[in-house]
Amino acid sequence: MRNKGTLKKDIRLSGIGIHTGQEVALCLKPSSSGEIIFRRTDLDNLEVNLNPQYVRVKNSTYLESQGCRIQTLEHLLAVLYVFGIDSVVVEMNGDEIPIMDGSAAPFAEAVQEAGIEHLPEERVSLQILKPYQVKQKDASLSFTPDSDFIITYCIEYDHPLIQKQELSVSVNVESFVTEIAPARTFGFLKDVPSLRARDLALGGSLDNAVVLDDEGLLGGTLRFPDEFVRHKILDLIGDLSLLKSPLSGHFKANRAGHDLHLKTVHFLLNNPEFIGVRL
């Protein structure tokens, strides 16, 4: 087993929340608590522990407890998971993690620069014990035993730049930093009015998202030809991190999203015969 980890020094970042459109200052602080704790400095330092029972989904993954909300967790959680940081205080003066450039790369770069401190407490690793498939309409997320943590993701959109994309990645620090973290969130121009009518994507722009019209890309270039499916893998890593332990298993997602990711997390938490401690 590996030991739990925290940061060697504070990380300070700021940016716009993609859904709220509000500027948020973020400070990640070293901690020996063994937990990921969110502290709202705008709410008298109210603290909320990361607990999957309090996590909800609405176009992103968010935590809601004690009357406060922490939105758009998935990119930051993916970085903390991959780098083995499970003991940290995340201070913020708003209710949404900054979207940065739409990817997890700024968070990953900041963690690499800060460095990781190993704690005396050991981390419990989990492994998939037997296969199962979680379904939701025409989407599915299955898992099978494997000695590594592998994600295979397949998406299909009726758009010339996407169509059908599939990618399989063995998740580790190197593959994450080079192949997954730089992939940005994406959306369609035609969906913007309905999203904003629901107070979503108020901070979305070409600076923090890949935006598509009916024919192609609005401004800029893709970082990868299959950047879209790579970003879906990023989201799934962040959502699976809610299991709060290193994972071994092969997860295969088809047309999935945050709803199905979270449904799978709860299935595993409620059905321990499918997942156990890795010795």
GROMACS .gro file of N, CA and C in nm, residues 60-165:
model
  318
   60SER      N    1  -2.233   1.915  -1.446
   60SER     CA    2  -2.100   1.895  -1.387
   60SER      C    3  -2.125   1.825  -1.254
   61THR      N    4  -2.017   1.793  -1.185
   61THR     CA    5  -2.028   1.726  -1.056
   61THR      C    6  -2.015   1.829  -0.945
   62TYR      N    7  -2.109   1.828  -0.849
   62TYR     CA    8  -2.101   1.926  -0.741
   62TYR      C    9  -2.132   1.861  -0.606
   63LEU      N   10  -2.084   1.926  -0.503
   63LEU     CA   11  -2.101   1.881  -0.364
   63LEU      C   12  -2.196   1.979  -0.295
   64GLU      N   13  -2.296   1.925  -0.227
   64GLU     CA   14  -2.392   2.012  -0.159
   64GLU      C   15  -2.416   1.960  -0.018
   65SER      N   16  -2.385   2.043   0.080
   65SER     CA   17  -2.401   2.005   0.220
   65SER      C   18  -2.405   2.130   0.307
   66GLN      N   19  -2.479   2.123   0.416
   66GLN     CA   20  -2.487   2.232   0.513
   66GLN      C   21  -2.529   2.365   0.448
   67GLY      N   22  -2.611   2.354   0.344
   67GLY     CA   23  -2.661   2.473   0.279
   67GLY      C   24  -2.564   2.541   0.184
   68CYS      N   25  -2.450   2.477   0.158
   68CYS     CA   26  -2.356   2.537   0.061
   68CYS      C   27  -2.325   2.438  -0.049
   69ARG      N   28  -2.281   2.492  -0.160
   69ARG     CA   29  -2.254   2.411  -0.279
   69ARG      C   30  -2.112   2.437  -0.327
   70ILE      N   31  -2.045   2.330  -0.371
   70ILE     CA   32  -1.914   2.340  -0.436
   70ILE      C   33  -1.930   2.280  -0.574
   71GLN      N   34  -1.926   2.363  -0.678
   71GLN     CA   35  -1.956   2.317  -0.814
   71GLN      C   36  -1.830   2.286  -0.894
   72THR      N   37  -1.852   2.200  -0.996
   72THR     CA   38  -1.751   2.169  -1.098
   72THR      C   39  -1.624   2.115  -1.033
   73LEU      N   40  -1.640   2.004  -0.965
   73LEU     CA   41  -1.532   1.940  -0.890
   73LEU      C   42  -1.439   1.855  -0.976
   74GLU      N   43  -1.491   1.803  -1.088
   74GLU     CA   44  -1.430   1.687  -1.151
   74GLU      C   45  -1.287   1.704  -1.199
   75HIS      N   46  -1.250   1.820  -1.254
   75HIS     CA   47  -1.114   1.837  -1.306
   75HIS      C   48  -1.012   1.840  -1.192
   76LEU      N   49  -1.042   1.915  -1.088
   76LEU     CA   50  -0.952   1.921  -0.973
   76LEU      C   51  -0.942   1.786  -0.904
   77LEU      N   52  -1.056   1.718  -0.886
   77LEU     CA   53  -1.053   1.588  -0.821
   77LEU      C   54  -0.972   1.486  -0.900
   78ALA      N   55  -0.980   1.492  -1.033
   78ALA     CA   56  -0.901   1.400  -1.115
   78ALA      C   57  -0.752   1.420  -1.090
   79VAL      N   58  -0.709   1.545  -1.082
   79VAL     CA   59  -0.567   1.574  -1.057
   79VAL      C   60  -0.526   1.526  -0.919
   80LEU      N   61  -0.604   1.555  -0.818
   80LEU     CA   62  -0.571   1.511  -0.682
   80LEU      C   63  -0.563   1.359  -0.675
   81TYR      N   64  -0.656   1.292  -0.742
   81TYR     CA   65  -0.655   1.145  -0.743
   81TYR      C   66  -0.528   1.089  -0.807
   82VAL      N   67  -0.497   1.136  -0.926
   82VAL     CA   68  -0.384   1.080  -1.001
   82VAL      C   69  -0.252   1.104  -0.929
   83PHE      N   70  -0.237   1.220  -0.866
   83PHE     CA   71  -0.113   1.251  -0.795
   83PHE      C   72  -0.111   1.198  -0.652
   84GLY      N   73  -0.215   1.127  -0.612
   84GLY     CA   74  -0.216   1.065  -0.480
   84GLY      C   75  -0.232   1.162  -0.366
   85ILE      N   76  -0.304   1.271  -0.390
   85ILE     CA   77  -0.328   1.371  -0.285
   85ILE      C   78  -0.468   1.350  -0.229
   86ASP      N   79  -0.475   1.295  -0.110
   86ASP     CA   80  -0.605   1.270  -0.048
   86ASP      C   81  -0.618   1.340   0.086
   87SER      N   82  -0.526   1.433   0.112
   87SER     CA   83  -0.530   1.510   0.236
   87SER      C   84  -0.496   1.655   0.201
   88VAL      N   85  -0.600   1.738   0.190
   88VAL     CA   86  -0.580   1.876   0.146
   88VAL      C   87  -0.701   1.960   0.185
   89VAL      N   88  -0.678   2.086   0.213
   89VAL     CA   89  -0.787   2.181   0.235
   89VAL      C   90  -0.796   2.271   0.113
   90VAL      N   91  -0.913   2.278   0.053
   90VAL     CA   92  -0.936   2.361  -0.065
   90VAL      C   93  -1.016   2.484  -0.021
   91GLU      N   94  -0.947   2.596  -0.004
   91GLU     CA   95  -1.015   2.720   0.033
   91GLU      C   96  -1.063   2.792  -0.093
   92MET      N   97  -1.185   2.845  -0.088
   92MET     CA   98  -1.238   2.916  -0.203
   92MET      C   99  -1.337   3.021  -0.154
   93ASN      N  100  -1.344   3.133  -0.228
   93ASN     CA  101  -1.432   3.242  -0.187
   93ASN      C  102  -1.557   3.251  -0.274
   94GLY      N  103  -1.597   3.138  -0.330
   94GLY     CA  104  -1.717   3.129  -0.411
   94GLY      C  105  -1.763   2.985  -0.416
   95ASP      N  106  -1.865   2.956  -0.497
   95ASP     CA  107  -1.921   2.821  -0.494
   95ASP      C  108  -1.883   2.736  -0.614
   96GLU      N  109  -1.783   2.778  -0.693
   96GLU     CA  110  -1.745   2.697  -0.808
   96GLU      C  111  -1.593   2.696  -0.826
   97ILE      N  112  -1.539   2.577  -0.849
   97ILE     CA  113  -1.397   2.564  -0.882
   97ILE      C  114  -1.373   2.635  -1.015
   98PRO      N  115  -1.271   2.718  -1.028
   98PRO     CA  116  -1.244   2.786  -1.155
   98PRO      C  117  -1.223   2.686  -1.268
   99ILE      N  118  -1.274   2.718  -1.384
   99ILE     CA  119  -1.262   2.629  -1.499
   99ILE      C  120  -1.124   2.639  -1.564
  100MET      N  121  -1.048   2.745  -1.532
  100MET     CA  122  -0.916   2.768  -1.589
  100MET      C  123  -0.927   2.772  -1.741
  101ASP      N  124  -0.850   2.689  -1.814
  101ASP     CA  125  -0.858   2.691  -1.960
  101ASP      C  126  -0.953   2.584  -2.013
  102GLY      N  127  -1.032   2.524  -1.925
  102GLY     CA  128  -1.125   2.419  -1.965
  102GLY      C  129  -1.070   2.280  -1.946
  103SER      N  130  -0.943   2.271  -1.910
  103SER     CA  131  -0.878   2.141  -1.891
  103SER      C  132  -0.830   2.128  -1.748
  104ALA      N  133  -0.764   2.015  -1.719
  104ALA     CA  134  -0.704   1.994  -1.587
  104ALA      C  135  -0.556   2.028  -1.585
  105ALA      N  136  -0.501   2.068  -1.699
  105ALA     CA  137  -0.357   2.094  -1.708
  105ALA      C  138  -0.309   2.200  -1.609
  106PRO      N  139  -0.379   2.314  -1.592
  106PRO     CA  140  -0.329   2.413  -1.495
  106PRO      C  141  -0.322   2.358  -1.353
  107PHE      N  142  -0.418   2.275  -1.314
  107PHE     CA  143  -0.413   2.214  -1.181
  107PHE      C  144  -0.296   2.116  -1.170
  108ALA      N  145  -0.277   2.035  -1.275
  108ALA     CA  146  -0.168   1.937  -1.273
  108ALA      C  147  -0.032   2.007  -1.266
  109GLU      N  148  -0.016   2.113  -1.343
  109GLU     CA  149   0.111   2.187  -1.341
  109GLU      C  150   0.136   2.249  -1.203
  110ALA      N  151   0.031   2.300  -1.141
  110ALA     CA  152   0.045   2.361  -1.008
  110ALA      C  153   0.084   2.258  -0.903
  111VAL      N  154   0.026   2.139  -0.910
  111VAL     CA  155   0.059   2.033  -0.815
  111VAL      C  156   0.203   1.987  -0.835
  112GLN      N  157   0.245   1.973  -0.960
  112GLN     CA  158   0.383   1.933  -0.986
  112GLN      C  159   0.481   2.037  -0.933
  113GLU      N  160   0.447   2.164  -0.946
  113GLU     CA  161   0.535   2.270  -0.898
  113GLU      C  162   0.540   2.274  -0.745
  114ALA      N  163   0.426   2.249  -0.681
  114ALA     CA  164   0.419   2.253  -0.534
  114ALA      C  165   0.489   2.134  -0.471
  115GLY      N  166   0.480   2.019  -0.534
  115GLY     CA  167   0.539   1.897  -0.479
  115GLY      C  168   0.444   1.824  -0.386
  116ILE      N  169   0.473   1.697  -0.362
  116ILE     CA  170   0.387   1.609  -0.283
  116ILE      C  171   0.461   1.560  -0.159
  117GLU      N  172   0.395   1.569  -0.046
  117GLU     CA  173   0.449   1.523   0.082
  117GLU      C  174   0.373   1.397   0.123
  118HIS      N  175   0.447   1.288   0.149
  118HIS     CA  176   0.382   1.164   0.191
  118HIS      C  177   0.359   1.164   0.341
  119LEU      N  178   0.243   1.116   0.382
  119LEU     CA  179   0.203   1.115   0.522
  119LEU      C  180   0.221   0.975   0.581
  120PRO      N  181   0.225   0.962   0.713
  120PRO     CA  182   0.243   0.830   0.775
  120PRO      C  183   0.129   0.733   0.747
  121GLU      N  184   0.007   0.786   0.732
  121GLU     CA  185  -0.110   0.699   0.714
  121GLU      C  186  -0.110   0.633   0.577
  122GLU      N  187  -0.140   0.501   0.575
  122GLU     CA  188  -0.143   0.427   0.450
  122GLU      C  189  -0.275   0.450   0.377
  123ARG      N  190  -0.268   0.446   0.244
  123ARG     CA  191  -0.388   0.454   0.161
  123ARG      C  192  -0.441   0.313   0.139
  124VAL      N  193  -0.570   0.299   0.145
  124VAL     CA  194  -0.635   0.172   0.112
  124VAL      C  195  -0.664   0.171  -0.038
  125SER      N  196  -0.613   0.071  -0.109
  125SER     CA  197  -0.639   0.058  -0.252
  125SER      C  198  -0.755  -0.037  -0.275
  126LEU      N  199  -0.835  -0.009  -0.377
  126LEU     CA  200  -0.951  -0.091  -0.408
  126LEU      C  201  -0.934  -0.160  -0.543
  127GLN      N  202  -0.990  -0.279  -0.555
  127GLN     CA  203  -0.986  -0.351  -0.682
  127GLN      C  204  -1.124  -0.405  -0.716
  128ILE      N  205  -1.154  -0.403  -0.845
  128ILE     CA  206  -1.278  -0.463  -0.893
  128ILE      C  207  -1.266  -0.615  -0.879
  129LEU      N  208  -1.367  -0.678  -0.820
  129LEU     CA  209  -1.363  -0.822  -0.794
  129LEU      C  210  -1.435  -0.903  -0.900
  130LYS      N  211  -1.542  -0.847  -0.957
  130LYS     CA  212  -1.614  -0.920  -1.061
  130LYS      C  213  -1.684  -0.819  -1.153
  131PRO      N  214  -1.714  -0.862  -1.275
  131PRO     CA  215  -1.767  -0.768  -1.374
  131PRO      C  216  -1.914  -0.733  -1.351
  132TYR      N  217  -1.949  -0.615  -1.402
  132TYR     CA  218  -2.088  -0.570  -1.397
  132TYR      C  219  -2.103  -0.455  -1.496
  133GLN      N  220  -2.226  -0.433  -1.540
  133GLN     CA  221  -2.255  -0.320  -1.629
  133GLN      C  222  -2.370  -0.238  -1.572
  134VAL      N  223  -2.346  -0.109  -1.556
  134VAL     CA  224  -2.449  -0.016  -1.511
  134VAL      C  225  -2.505   0.054  -1.635
  135LYS      N  226  -2.637   0.056  -1.649
  135LYS     CA  227  -2.699   0.112  -1.769
  135LYS      C  228  -2.787   0.231  -1.736
  136GLN      N  229  -2.802   0.317  -1.836
  136GLN     CA  230  -2.892   0.432  -1.827
  136GLN      C  231  -2.935   0.468  -1.968
  137LYS      N  232  -3.057   0.430  -2.003
  137LYS     CA  233  -3.109   0.448  -2.139
  137LYS      C  234  -3.013   0.382  -2.239
  138ASP      N  235  -2.956   0.458  -2.335
  138ASP     CA  236  -2.868   0.397  -2.434
  138ASP      C  237  -2.721   0.407  -2.394
  139ALA      N  238  -2.695   0.445  -2.270
  139ALA     CA  239  -2.557   0.458  -2.221
  139ALA      C  240  -2.526   0.344  -2.125
  140SER      N  241  -2.396   0.314  -2.113
  140SER     CA  242  -2.356   0.208  -2.020
  140SER      C  243  -2.217   0.237  -1.966
  141LEU      N  244  -2.191   0.184  -1.848
  141LEU     CA  245  -2.058   0.191  -1.788
  141LEU      C  246  -2.034   0.058  -1.720
  142SER      N  247  -1.941  -0.019  -1.775
  142SER     CA  248  -1.912  -0.151  -1.720
  142SER      C  249  -1.774  -0.151  -1.655
  143PHE      N  250  -1.751  -0.249  -1.569
  143PHE     CA  251  -1.619  -0.264  -1.508
  143PHE      C  252  -1.587  -0.412  -1.494
  144THR      N  253  -1.459  -0.444  -1.509
  144THR     CA  254  -1.409  -0.580  -1.498
  144THR      C  255  -1.279  -0.578  -1.419
  145PRO      N  256  -1.243  -0.690  -1.356
  145PRO     CA  257  -1.116  -0.694  -1.282
  145PRO      C  258  -0.996  -0.671  -1.373
  146ASP      N  259  -0.896  -0.604  -1.323
  146ASP     CA  260  -0.770  -0.582  -1.394
  146ASP      C  261  -0.665  -0.541  -1.292
  147SER      N  262  -0.540  -0.570  -1.322
  147SER     CA  263  -0.433  -0.533  -1.228
  147SER      C  264  -0.400  -0.385  -1.234
  148ASP      N  265  -0.439  -0.317  -1.344
  148ASP     CA  266  -0.416  -0.174  -1.359
  148ASP      C  267  -0.549  -0.099  -1.353
  149PHE      N  268  -0.540   0.033  -1.352
  149PHE     CA  269  -0.659   0.119  -1.362
  149PHE      C  270  -0.668   0.164  -1.507
  150ILE      N  271  -0.763   0.109  -1.580
  150ILE     CA  272  -0.777   0.135  -1.723
  150ILE      C  273  -0.916   0.191  -1.751
  151ILE      N  274  -0.921   0.292  -1.836
  151ILE     CA  275  -1.049   0.347  -1.881
  151ILE      C  276  -1.056   0.339  -2.032
  152THR      N  277  -1.163   0.280  -2.082
  152THR     CA  278  -1.195   0.283  -2.224
  152THR      C  279  -1.325   0.360  -2.239
  153TYR      N  280  -1.322   0.462  -2.322
  153TYR     CA  281  -1.440   0.548  -2.335
  153TYR      C  282  -1.478   0.559  -2.482
  154CYS      N  283  -1.606   0.547  -2.510
  154CYS     CA  284  -1.657   0.562  -2.647
  154CYS      C  285  -1.767   0.667  -2.646
  155ILE      N  286  -1.755   0.765  -2.737
  155ILE     CA  287  -1.860   0.866  -2.752
  155ILE      C  288  -1.903   0.870  -2.898
  156GLU      N  289  -2.022   0.921  -2.921
  156GLU     CA  290  -2.072   0.933  -3.058
  156GLU      C  291  -2.164   1.054  -3.066
  157TYR      N  292  -2.126   1.149  -3.151
  157TYR     CA  293  -2.204   1.271  -3.172
  157TYR      C  294  -2.222   1.291  -3.323
  158ASP      N  295  -2.337   1.341  -3.360
  158ASP     CA  296  -2.363   1.371  -3.501
  158ASP      C  297  -2.301   1.506  -3.534
  159HIS      N  298  -2.169   1.507  -3.538
  159HIS     CA  299  -2.094   1.629  -3.571
  159HIS      C  300  -1.968   1.588  -3.647
  160PRO      N  301  -1.935   1.660  -3.754
  160PRO     CA  302  -1.821   1.618  -3.838
  160PRO      C  303  -1.687   1.611  -3.766
  161LEU      N  304  -1.668   1.688  -3.661
  161LEU     CA  305  -1.540   1.684  -3.589
  161LEU      C  306  -1.533   1.574  -3.484
  162ILE      N  307  -1.649   1.516  -3.450
  162ILE     CA  308  -1.649   1.414  -3.345
  162ILE      C  309  -1.688   1.278  -3.402
  163GLN      N  310  -1.811   1.266  -3.450
  163GLN     CA  311  -1.865   1.138  -3.495
  163GLN      C  312  -1.844   1.032  -3.386
  164LYS      N  313  -1.771   0.925  -3.416
  164LYS     CA  314  -1.746   0.823  -3.314
  164LYS      C  315  -1.599   0.825  -3.275
  165GLN      N  316  -1.573   0.841  -3.145
  165GLN     CA  317  -1.436   0.840  -3.094
  165GLN      C  318  -1.427   0.740  -2.979
   0.00000   0.00000   0.00000
